[in-house]
Structure formats: C-alpha cells, structure tokens
Amino acid sequence: MAIAAKRIQQPVSNQTDHDEDIRELPGSHILCEALVREGVELLYGYPGGAIMPFYDALTSYPSLHHVLTRHEQGAAHAADGYARATGKVGVCVATSGPGATNLVTGLATAFMDSTPIVAITGQVARPAIGRDAFQETDVLGVTQPIT
C-alpha cells in the first residue's frame, strides 16, 4: 500500500503554531514530530515494508539520526545500550511481523533491567488485521509480558 504525503518544507516542531499544523500531517510525520518534541536524537533500526512510511518521513527531520543495524535484534540491543550509556530513552525501529518479533530479546533485556526504550514497529493495514495477512503478528500480545 503506497501512502502519498506532501513533503513538508520544515518540520512542524520548528514552526510556531504546532498543534494547528500537526493535524494536517500523515501519521508517520506525526510520529516524527512526537520524537522530536520528546528530545529523541538517535534511532536504531532495520527498515521493511510496513514501516517504510516512517522511514520516508525521517528524511524531513534532520535532527533525528538513524543508525542502520544489520538485524532488528541489534537495533533493540543498541537502543538498550544507548539508554544505559546516556540516561536518555533508546529508540528502536522495525517492520511488522518477524521484524517486530526480532526485537523481543532486546526488549526483554531492557525490561528486566528497567532500561527506558521505545520500540516502533510497522503493522499491516487495519482491514487486514486478524486475517492472516503477510507479516501479521499480534505484536501487543507477544510483547505484553515484557513491557
């Protein structure tokens, strides 16, 4: 599913009337805005189909630096290590299904040690949820015991 979004010239977080303008943005840009407003500077991740709108939006946010990992599990562990080393929240990014489940070991490690990390994953289209869609996994159900 392709998502057409107008490319923004300047992130809303750099403009003066934030709340008015943010309602006009696609969800992927709103997510980037939220990360900027929360002071996130560094993200670790591995792109895939369902998370691509977020990756496309990242190009409009130069203050959000992305580190491409070789595997989603590496992204979760890198976010955990970043949070431990800096005291800031670590952020990891993966696609839906197997990409999301590959984050689980790193999320569990962070959970057990009370390290603050946020995992952002893609998801299949809403109408396809519960219909055994390609790369569909109950990510909330899988991660609930470790979040």
Tab-separated table of N, CA and C in Angstrom:
chain	number	residue	atom	x	y	z
A	1	MET	N	0.838	-1.173	0.000
A	1	MET	CA	0.000	0.000	0.000
A	1	MET	C	0.882	1.234	0.000
A	2	ALA	N	0.747	2.063	-0.970
A	2	ALA	CA	1.536	3.288	-1.048
A	2	ALA	C	0.796	4.412	-0.348
A	3	ILE	N	1.545	5.187	0.377
A	3	ILE	CA	0.955	6.328	1.070
A	3	ILE	C	1.529	7.586	0.452
A	4	ALA	N	0.672	8.405	-0.101
A	4	ALA	CA	1.114	9.666	-0.679
A	4	ALA	C	1.025	10.743	0.391
A	5	ALA	N	2.114	11.447	0.576
A	5	ALA	CA	2.132	12.513	1.575
A	5	ALA	C	2.851	13.708	0.992
A	6	LYS	N	2.321	14.877	1.267
A	6	LYS	CA	3.022	16.057	0.792
A	6	LYS	C	4.288	16.221	1.625
A	7	ARG	N	5.352	16.483	0.973
A	7	ARG	CA	6.633	16.651	1.660
A	7	ARG	C	6.621	18.009	2.340
A	8	ILE	N	6.921	18.001	3.605
A	8	ILE	CA	6.913	19.255	4.334
A	8	ILE	C	8.265	19.934	4.180
A	9	GLN	N	8.257	21.236	4.079
A	9	GLN	CA	9.480	22.005	3.903
A	9	GLN	C	10.235	22.158	5.213
A	10	GLN	N	9.501	22.282	6.289
A	10	GLN	CA	10.110	22.479	7.597
A	10	GLN	C	9.297	21.674	8.607
A	11	PRO	N	9.953	20.887	9.465
A	11	PRO	CA	9.195	20.151	10.475
A	11	PRO	C	8.307	21.082	11.292
A	12	VAL	N	7.125	20.605	11.624
A	12	VAL	CA	6.192	21.406	12.411
A	12	VAL	C	6.817	21.803	13.737
A	13	SER	N	7.668	20.952	14.298
A	13	SER	CA	8.292	21.254	15.585
A	13	SER	C	9.165	22.497	15.518
A	14	ASN	N	9.547	22.942	14.310
A	14	ASN	CA	10.330	24.164	14.154
A	14	ASN	C	9.450	25.372	13.861
A	15	GLN	N	8.171	25.168	13.729
A	15	GLN	CA	7.258	26.256	13.429
A	15	GLN	C	6.609	26.746	14.716
A	16	THR	N	5.857	27.830	14.623
A	16	THR	CA	5.285	28.425	15.828
A	16	THR	C	3.932	27.849	16.208
A	17	ASP	N	3.061	27.580	15.254
A	17	ASP	CA	1.714	27.099	15.562
A	17	ASP	C	1.657	25.580	15.390
A	18	HIS	N	2.218	24.841	16.365
A	18	HIS	CA	2.400	23.394	16.271
A	18	HIS	C	1.094	22.619	16.115
A	19	ASP	N	0.194	22.774	17.046
A	19	ASP	CA	-0.981	21.908	17.112
A	19	ASP	C	-1.904	22.073	15.918
A	20	GLU	N	-2.000	23.277	15.395
A	20	GLU	CA	-2.846	23.519	14.230
A	20	GLU	C	-2.299	22.779	13.009
A	21	ASP	N	-0.994	22.887	12.793
A	21	ASP	CA	-0.376	22.300	11.613
A	21	ASP	C	-0.240	20.785	11.696
A	22	ILE	N	-0.048	20.245	12.872
A	22	ILE	CA	0.222	18.812	13.011
A	22	ILE	C	-0.977	17.962	12.585
A	23	ARG	N	-2.171	18.510	12.691
A	23	ARG	CA	-3.369	17.760	12.305
A	23	ARG	C	-3.433	17.503	10.808
A	24	GLU	N	-2.674	18.244	10.036
A	24	GLU	CA	-2.669	18.095	8.583
A	24	GLU	C	-1.635	17.082	8.102
A	25	LEU	N	-0.819	16.567	9.001
A	25	LEU	CA	0.270	15.671	8.616
A	25	LEU	C	-0.164	14.208	8.597
A	26	PRO	N	0.504	13.390	7.782
A	26	PRO	CA	0.276	11.941	7.848
A	26	PRO	C	0.804	11.397	9.173
A	27	GLY	N	0.334	10.237	9.568
A	27	GLY	CA	0.726	9.644	10.849
A	27	GLY	C	2.220	9.466	11.005
A	28	SER	N	2.917	9.133	9.920
A	28	SER	CA	4.366	8.936	10.010
A	28	SER	C	5.080	10.227	10.397
A	29	HIS	N	4.608	11.352	9.893
A	29	HIS	CA	5.195	12.643	10.261
A	29	HIS	C	4.815	13.023	11.690
A	30	ILE	N	3.613	12.693	12.099
A	30	ILE	CA	3.199	12.973	13.479
A	30	ILE	C	4.084	12.197	14.448
A	31	LEU	N	4.412	10.961	14.107
A	31	LEU	CA	5.310	10.166	14.943
A	31	LEU	C	6.686	10.823	15.025
A	32	CYS	N	7.212	11.297	13.909
A	32	CYS	CA	8.499	12.003	13.926
A	32	CYS	C	8.419	13.264	14.773
A	33	GLU	N	7.330	14.004	14.641
A	33	GLU	CA	7.130	15.207	15.459
A	33	GLU	C	7.160	14.865	16.943
A	34	ALA	N	6.490	13.785	17.318
A	34	ALA	CA	6.464	13.375	18.726
A	34	ALA	C	7.870	13.041	19.215
A	35	LEU	N	8.646	12.353	18.400
A	35	LEU	CA	10.018	12.017	18.787
A	35	LEU	C	10.858	13.277	18.970
A	36	VAL	N	10.731	14.226	18.047
A	36	VAL	CA	11.472	15.488	18.158
A	36	VAL	C	11.071	16.227	19.426
A	37	ARG	N	9.778	16.325	19.685
A	37	ARG	CA	9.288	17.040	20.874
A	37	ARG	C	9.745	16.384	22.173
A	38	GLU	N	9.959	15.069	22.144
A	38	GLU	CA	10.424	14.353	23.336
A	38	GLU	C	11.946	14.358	23.461
A	39	GLY	N	12.611	15.027	22.544
A	39	GLY	CA	14.057	15.163	22.634
A	39	GLY	C	14.857	13.999	22.080
A	40	VAL	N	14.214	13.126	21.325
A	40	VAL	CA	14.927	11.993	20.723
A	40	VAL	C	15.839	12.520	19.618
A	41	GLU	N	17.063	12.035	19.607
A	41	GLU	CA	18.019	12.429	18.578
A	41	GLU	C	18.518	11.244	17.762
A	42	LEU	N	18.498	10.049	18.350
A	42	LEU	CA	19.111	8.885	17.723
A	42	LEU	C	18.150	7.700	17.742
A	43	LEU	N	18.015	7.035	16.598
A	43	LEU	CA	17.175	5.846	16.482
A	43	LEU	C	18.000	4.735	15.846
A	44	TYR	N	17.724	3.506	16.248
A	44	TYR	CA	18.379	2.335	15.678
A	44	TYR	C	17.313	1.487	15.011
A	45	GLY	N	17.568	1.015	13.806
A	45	GLY	CA	16.534	0.215	13.179
A	45	GLY	C	16.958	-0.471	11.906
A	46	TYR	N	16.011	-1.272	11.418
A	46	TYR	CA	16.176	-2.012	10.181
A	46	TYR	C	14.862	-1.882	9.412
A	47	PRO	N	14.880	-1.244	8.235
A	47	PRO	CA	13.627	-0.986	7.525
A	47	PRO	C	13.013	-2.231	6.894
A	48	GLY	N	11.733	-2.153	6.655
A	48	GLY	CA	10.975	-3.199	5.978
A	48	GLY	C	9.662	-2.613	5.499
A	49	GLY	N	8.904	-3.378	4.758
A	49	GLY	CA	7.708	-2.889	4.081
A	49	GLY	C	6.751	-2.048	4.900
A	50	ALA	N	6.294	-2.558	6.032
A	50	ALA	CA	5.226	-1.887	6.780
A	50	ALA	C	5.695	-0.644	7.530
A	51	ILE	N	6.990	-0.452	7.699
A	51	ILE	CA	7.497	0.716	8.425
A	51	ILE	C	8.062	1.776	7.464
A	52	MET	N	7.996	1.524	6.165
A	52	MET	CA	8.586	2.444	5.196
A	52	MET	C	7.997	3.853	5.216
A	53	PRO	N	6.696	4.049	5.463
A	53	PRO	CA	6.213	5.431	5.562
A	53	PRO	C	6.940	6.228	6.654
A	54	PHE	N	7.279	5.569	7.758
A	54	PHE	CA	8.036	6.232	8.822
A	54	PHE	C	9.439	6.583	8.328
A	55	TYR	N	10.085	5.644	7.650
A	55	TYR	CA	11.428	5.915	7.126
A	55	TYR	C	11.399	7.042	6.096
A	56	ASP	N	10.364	7.088	5.271
A	56	ASP	CA	10.223	8.185	4.313
A	56	ASP	C	10.089	9.521	5.044
A	57	ALA	N	9.328	9.539	6.126
A	57	ALA	CA	9.137	10.772	6.896
A	57	ALA	C	10.428	11.227	7.559
A	58	LEU	N	11.279	10.291	7.959
A	58	LEU	CA	12.544	10.647	8.621
A	58	LEU	C	13.388	11.598	7.784
A	59	THR	N	13.269	11.537	6.468
A	59	THR	CA	14.076	12.403	5.606
A	59	THR	C	13.737	13.877	5.793
A	60	SER	N	12.589	14.174	6.359
A	60	SER	CA	12.183	15.557	6.612
A	60	SER	C	12.585	16.042	7.998
A	61	TYR	N	13.244	15.204	8.770
A	61	TYR	CA	13.592	15.534	10.155
A	61	TYR	C	15.093	15.337	10.372
A	62	PRO	N	15.900	16.326	9.997
A	62	PRO	CA	17.354	16.172	10.100
A	62	PRO	C	17.864	16.025	11.531
A	63	SER	N	17.073	16.398	12.512
A	63	SER	CA	17.520	16.243	13.906
A	63	SER	C	17.366	14.805	14.402
A	64	LEU	N	16.642	13.968	13.657
A	64	LEU	CA	16.503	12.553	14.006
A	64	LEU	C	17.520	11.757	13.198
A	65	HIS	N	18.526	11.232	13.874
A	65	HIS	CA	19.592	10.478	13.217
A	65	HIS	C	19.313	8.985	13.345
A	66	HIS	N	19.360	8.296	12.231
A	66	HIS	CA	19.062	6.867	12.203
A	66	HIS	C	20.334	6.063	12.004
A	67	VAL	N	20.501	5.019	12.808
A	67	VAL	CA	21.612	4.085	12.647
A	67	VAL	C	21.034	2.787	12.091
A	68	LEU	N	21.470	2.421	10.902
A	68	LEU	CA	21.005	1.195	10.260
A	68	LEU	C	21.760	0.008	10.849
A	69	THR	N	21.020	-0.898	11.455
A	69	THR	CA	21.630	-2.094	12.037
A	69	THR	C	21.533	-3.250	11.044
A	70	ARG	N	22.247	-4.314	11.309
A	70	ARG	CA	22.218	-5.481	10.421
A	70	ARG	C	21.021	-6.382	10.687
A	71	HIS	N	20.390	-6.204	11.843
A	71	HIS	CA	19.280	-7.067	12.245
A	71	HIS	C	18.461	-6.295	13.276
A	72	GLU	N	17.170	-6.576	13.334
A	72	GLU	CA	16.303	-5.886	14.294
A	72	GLU	C	16.740	-6.134	15.738
A	73	GLN	N	17.209	-7.333	16.031
A	73	GLN	CA	17.652	-7.611	17.397
A	73	GLN	C	18.802	-6.683	17.780
A	74	GLY	N	19.691	-6.416	16.838
A	74	GLY	CA	20.778	-5.473	17.081
A	74	GLY	C	20.256	-4.078	17.373
A	75	ALA	N	19.161	-3.686	16.720
A	75	ALA	CA	18.567	-2.371	16.962
A	75	ALA	C	18.058	-2.261	18.396
A	76	ALA	N	17.395	-3.301	18.873
A	76	ALA	CA	16.878	-3.280	20.248
A	76	ALA	C	18.019	-3.237	21.258
A	77	HIS	N	19.061	-4.035	21.033
A	77	HIS	CA	20.195	-4.038	21.959
A	77	HIS	C	20.966	-2.718	21.895
A	78	ALA	N	21.079	-2.128	20.707
A	78	ALA	CA	21.749	-0.833	20.578
A	78	ALA	C	20.964	0.255	21.307
A	79	ALA	N	19.634	0.239	21.184
A	79	ALA	CA	18.803	1.215	21.900
A	79	ALA	C	18.947	1.038	23.406
A	80	ASP	N	19.020	-0.208	23.851
A	80	ASP	CA	19.227	-0.508	25.268
A	80	ASP	C	20.583	0.031	25.726
A	81	GLY	N	21.633	-0.240	24.971
A	81	GLY	CA	22.965	0.243	25.324
A	81	GLY	C	23.047	1.756	25.325
A	82	TYR	N	22.410	2.390	24.343
A	82	TYR	CA	22.378	3.853	24.271
A	82	TYR	C	21.707	4.431	25.512
A	83	ALA	N	20.582	3.844	25.901
A	83	ALA	CA	19.860	4.330	27.084
A	83	ALA	C	20.695	4.158	28.349
A	84	ARG	N	21.370	3.044	28.468
A	84	ARG	CA	22.215	2.804	29.642
A	84	ARG	C	23.383	3.782	29.689
A	85	ALA	N	23.987	4.056	28.531
A	85	ALA	CA	25.179	4.903	28.476
A	85	ALA	C	24.870	6.388	28.624
A	86	THR	N	23.707	6.814	28.138
A	86	THR	CA	23.405	8.248	28.115
A	86	THR	C	22.370	8.686	29.143
A	87	GLY	N	21.559	7.749	29.623
A	87	GLY	CA	20.459	8.121	30.507
A	87	GLY	C	19.247	8.635	29.751
A	88	LYS	N	19.325	8.664	28.424
A	88	LYS	CA	18.195	9.077	27.590
A	88	LYS	C	17.423	7.835	27.154
A	89	VAL	N	16.238	8.047	26.621
A	89	VAL	CA	15.436	6.931	26.125
A	89	VAL	C	16.033	6.421	24.815
A	90	GLY	N	16.198	5.111	24.712
A	90	GLY	CA	16.652	4.497	23.475
A	90	GLY	C	15.458	4.182	22.595
A	91	VAL	N	15.619	4.309	21.292
A	91	VAL	CA	14.528	4.057	20.355
A	91	VAL	C	14.993	3.057	19.300
A	92	CYS	N	14.180	2.008	19.098
A	92	CYS	CA	14.468	1.030	18.047
A	92	CYS	C	13.261	0.933	17.118
A	93	VAL	N	13.542	0.619	15.856
A	93	VAL	CA	12.520	0.631	14.812
A	93	VAL	C	12.617	-0.657	13.994
A	94	ALA	N	11.459	-1.249	13.689
A	94	ALA	CA	11.417	-2.465	12.867
A	94	ALA	C	10.093	-2.526	12.116
A	95	THR	N	10.017	-3.387	11.144
A	95	THR	CA	8.787	-3.579	10.396
A	95	THR	C	7.848	-4.508	11.171
A	96	SER	N	6.751	-4.842	10.571
A	96	SER	CA	5.757	-5.701	11.227
A	96	SER	C	6.219	-7.152	11.268
A	97	GLY	N	5.438	-7.986	11.920
A	97	GLY	CA	5.656	-9.434	11.926
A	97	GLY	C	7.018	-9.852	12.424
A	98	PRO	N	7.807	-10.521	11.572
A	98	PRO	CA	9.102	-11.022	12.013
A	98	PRO	C	10.055	-9.911	12.435
A	99	GLY	N	9.946	-8.747	11.830
A	99	GLY	CA	10.779	-7.622	12.253
A	99	GLY	C	10.487	-7.244	13.689
A	100	ALA	N	9.213	-7.184	14.027
A	100	ALA	CA	8.807	-6.836	15.395
A	100	ALA	C	9.200	-7.923	16.387
A	101	THR	N	9.010	-9.182	16.011
A	101	THR	CA	9.357	-10.252	16.955
A	101	THR	C	10.866	-10.358	17.155
A	102	ASN	N	11.652	-9.919	16.187
A	102	ASN	CA	13.101	-9.918	16.355
A	102	ASN	C	13.568	-8.903	17.403
A	103	LEU	N	12.720	-7.979	17.789
A	103	LEU	CA	13.059	-7.009	18.838
A	103	LEU	C	12.902	-7.590	20.242
A	104	VAL	N	12.203	-8.702	20.367
A	104	VAL	CA	11.763	-9.204	21.674
A	104	VAL	C	12.902	-9.431	22.664
A	105	THR	N	13.996	-10.049	22.268
A	105	THR	CA	15.079	-10.321	23.217
A	105	THR	C	15.647	-9.022	23.781
A	106	GLY	N	15.872	-8.038	22.928
A	106	GLY	CA	16.370	-6.745	23.399
A	106	GLY	C	15.372	-6.027	24.283
A	107	LEU	N	14.090	-6.120	23.946
A	107	LEU	CA	13.054	-5.512	24.788
A	107	LEU	C	13.005	-6.183	26.151
A	108	ALA	N	13.120	-7.510	26.168
A	108	ALA	CA	13.101	-8.241	27.439
A	108	ALA	C	14.299	-7.860	28.301
A	109	THR	N	15.463	-7.728	27.688
A	109	THR	CA	16.658	-7.320	28.426
A	109	THR	C	16.450	-5.952	29.061
A	110	ALA	N	15.949	-5.005	28.284
A	110	ALA	CA	15.701	-3.659	28.803
A	110	ALA	C	14.644	-3.682	29.906
A	111	PHE	N	13.605	-4.476	29.710
A	111	PHE	CA	12.540	-4.573	30.713
A	111	PHE	C	13.077	-5.120	32.028
A	112	MET	N	13.855	-6.188	31.951
A	112	MET	CA	14.385	-6.829	33.165
A	112	MET	C	15.311	-5.899	33.944
A	113	ASP	N	15.999	-5.014	33.230
A	113	ASP	CA	16.934	-4.095	33.880
A	113	ASP	C	16.380	-2.680	34.021
A	114	SER	N	15.096	-2.496	33.733
A	114	SER	CA	14.426	-1.190	33.849
A	114	SER	C	15.111	-0.103	33.023
A	115	THR	N	15.540	-0.463	31.837
A	115	THR	CA	16.148	0.499	30.920
A	115	THR	C	15.051	1.091	30.042
A	116	PRO	N	14.986	2.424	29.932
A	116	PRO	CA	13.904	3.038	29.145
A	116	PRO	C	14.168	2.981	27.639
A	117	ILE	N	13.405	2.147	26.941
A	117	ILE	CA	13.478	2.136	25.478
A	117	ILE	C	12.065	2.124	24.898
A	118	VAL	N	11.975	2.630	23.680
A	118	VAL	CA	10.718	2.662	22.940
A	118	VAL	C	10.936	1.874	21.655
A	119	ALA	N	10.017	0.979	21.345
A	119	ALA	CA	10.072	0.216	20.100
A	119	ALA	C	8.946	0.687	19.182
A	120	ILE	N	9.305	1.028	17.973
A	120	ILE	CA	8.338	1.464	16.966
A	120	ILE	C	8.327	0.405	15.871
A	121	THR	N	7.158	-0.158	15.612
A	121	THR	CA	7.062	-1.175	14.564
A	121	THR	C	5.954	-0.840	13.585
A	122	GLY	N	6.099	-1.356	12.387
A	122	GLY	CA	5.041	-1.241	11.406
A	122	GLY	C	3.918	-2.211	11.750
A	123	GLN	N	2.834	-2.114	11.009
A	123	GLN	CA	1.695	-3.014	11.196
A	123	GLN	C	1.002	-3.164	9.844
A	124	VAL	N	0.354	-4.278	9.652
A	124	VAL	CA	-0.412	-4.459	8.418
A	124	VAL	C	-1.569	-3.462	8.415
A	125	ALA	N	-2.136	-3.228	7.257
A	125	ALA	CA	-3.257	-2.298	7.145
A	125	ALA	C	-4.401	-2.732	8.057
A	126	ARG	N	-5.086	-1.782	8.634
A	126	ARG	CA	-6.152	-2.065	9.599
A	126	ARG	C	-7.172	-3.086	9.100
A	127	PRO	N	-7.660	-3.002	7.855
A	127	PRO	CA	-8.639	-4.002	7.404
A	127	PRO	C	-8.078	-5.426	7.337
A	128	ALA	N	-6.752	-5.563	7.280
A	128	ALA	CA	-6.133	-6.885	7.171
A	128	ALA	C	-5.825	-7.515	8.525
A	129	ILE	N	-5.956	-6.762	9.602
A	129	ILE	CA	-5.633	-7.293	10.928
A	129	ILE	C	-6.592	-8.434	11.267
A	130	GLY	N	-6.033	-9.529	11.740
A	130	GLY	CA	-6.823	-10.697	12.106
A	130	GLY	C	-7.177	-11.596	10.943
A	131	ARG	N	-6.606	-11.327	9.774
A	131	ARG	CA	-6.927	-12.114	8.576
A	131	ARG	C	-5.710	-12.851	8.024
A	132	ASP	N	-4.735	-13.091	8.884
A	132	ASP	CA	-3.519	-13.811	8.493
A	132	ASP	C	-2.816	-13.130	7.325
A	133	ALA	N	-2.723	-11.808	7.407
A	133	ALA	CA	-2.065	-11.033	6.356
A	133	ALA	C	-0.560	-11.282	6.358
A	134	PHE	N	0.088	-10.915	5.269
A	134	PHE	CA	1.536	-11.070	5.151
A	134	PHE	C	2.236	-10.314	6.281
A	135	GLN	N	3.097	-10.977	6.990
A	135	GLN	CA	3.867	-10.446	8.118
A	135	GLN	C	2.978	-9.903	9.242
A	136	GLU	N	1.807	-10.493	9.419
A	136	GLU	CA	0.941	-10.090	10.529
A	136	GLU	C	1.282	-10.915	11.764
A	137	THR	N	1.492	-10.239	12.863
A	137	THR	CA	1.747	-10.868	14.156
A	137	THR	C	1.057	-10.027	15.216
A	138	ASP	N	0.541	-10.657	16.242
A	138	ASP	CA	-0.044	-9.935	17.365
A	138	ASP	C	1.098	-9.392	18.230
A	139	VAL	N	1.664	-8.275	17.807
A	139	VAL	CA	2.839	-7.714	18.474
A	139	VAL	C	2.522	-7.326	19.913
A	140	LEU	N	1.346	-6.784	20.148
A	140	LEU	CA	0.980	-6.428	21.530
A	140	LEU	C	0.928	-7.670	22.401
A	141	GLY	N	0.329	-8.727	21.890
A	141	GLY	CA	0.253	-9.971	22.652
A	141	GLY	C	1.621	-10.575	22.922
A	142	VAL	N	2.501	-10.505	21.936
A	142	VAL	CA	3.848	-11.064	22.081
A	142	VAL	C	4.666	-10.273	23.096
A	143	THR	N	4.544	-8.964	23.070
A	143	THR	CA	5.406	-8.123	23.915
A	143	THR	C	4.794	-7.740	25.260
A	144	GLN	N	3.532	-8.002	25.460
A	144	GLN	CA	2.875	-7.586	26.705
A	144	GLN	C	3.602	-8.057	27.969
A	145	PRO	N	4.090	-9.283	28.053
A	145	PRO	CA	4.765	-9.708	29.283
A	145	PRO	C	6.097	-9.002	29.548
A	146	ILE	N	6.655	-8.339	28.535
A	146	ILE	CA	7.971	-7.721	28.713
A	146	ILE	C	7.948	-6.211	28.512
A	147	THR	N	6.777	-5.615	28.631
A	147	THR	CA	6.698	-4.155	28.512
A	147	THR	C	5.888	-3.578	29.649
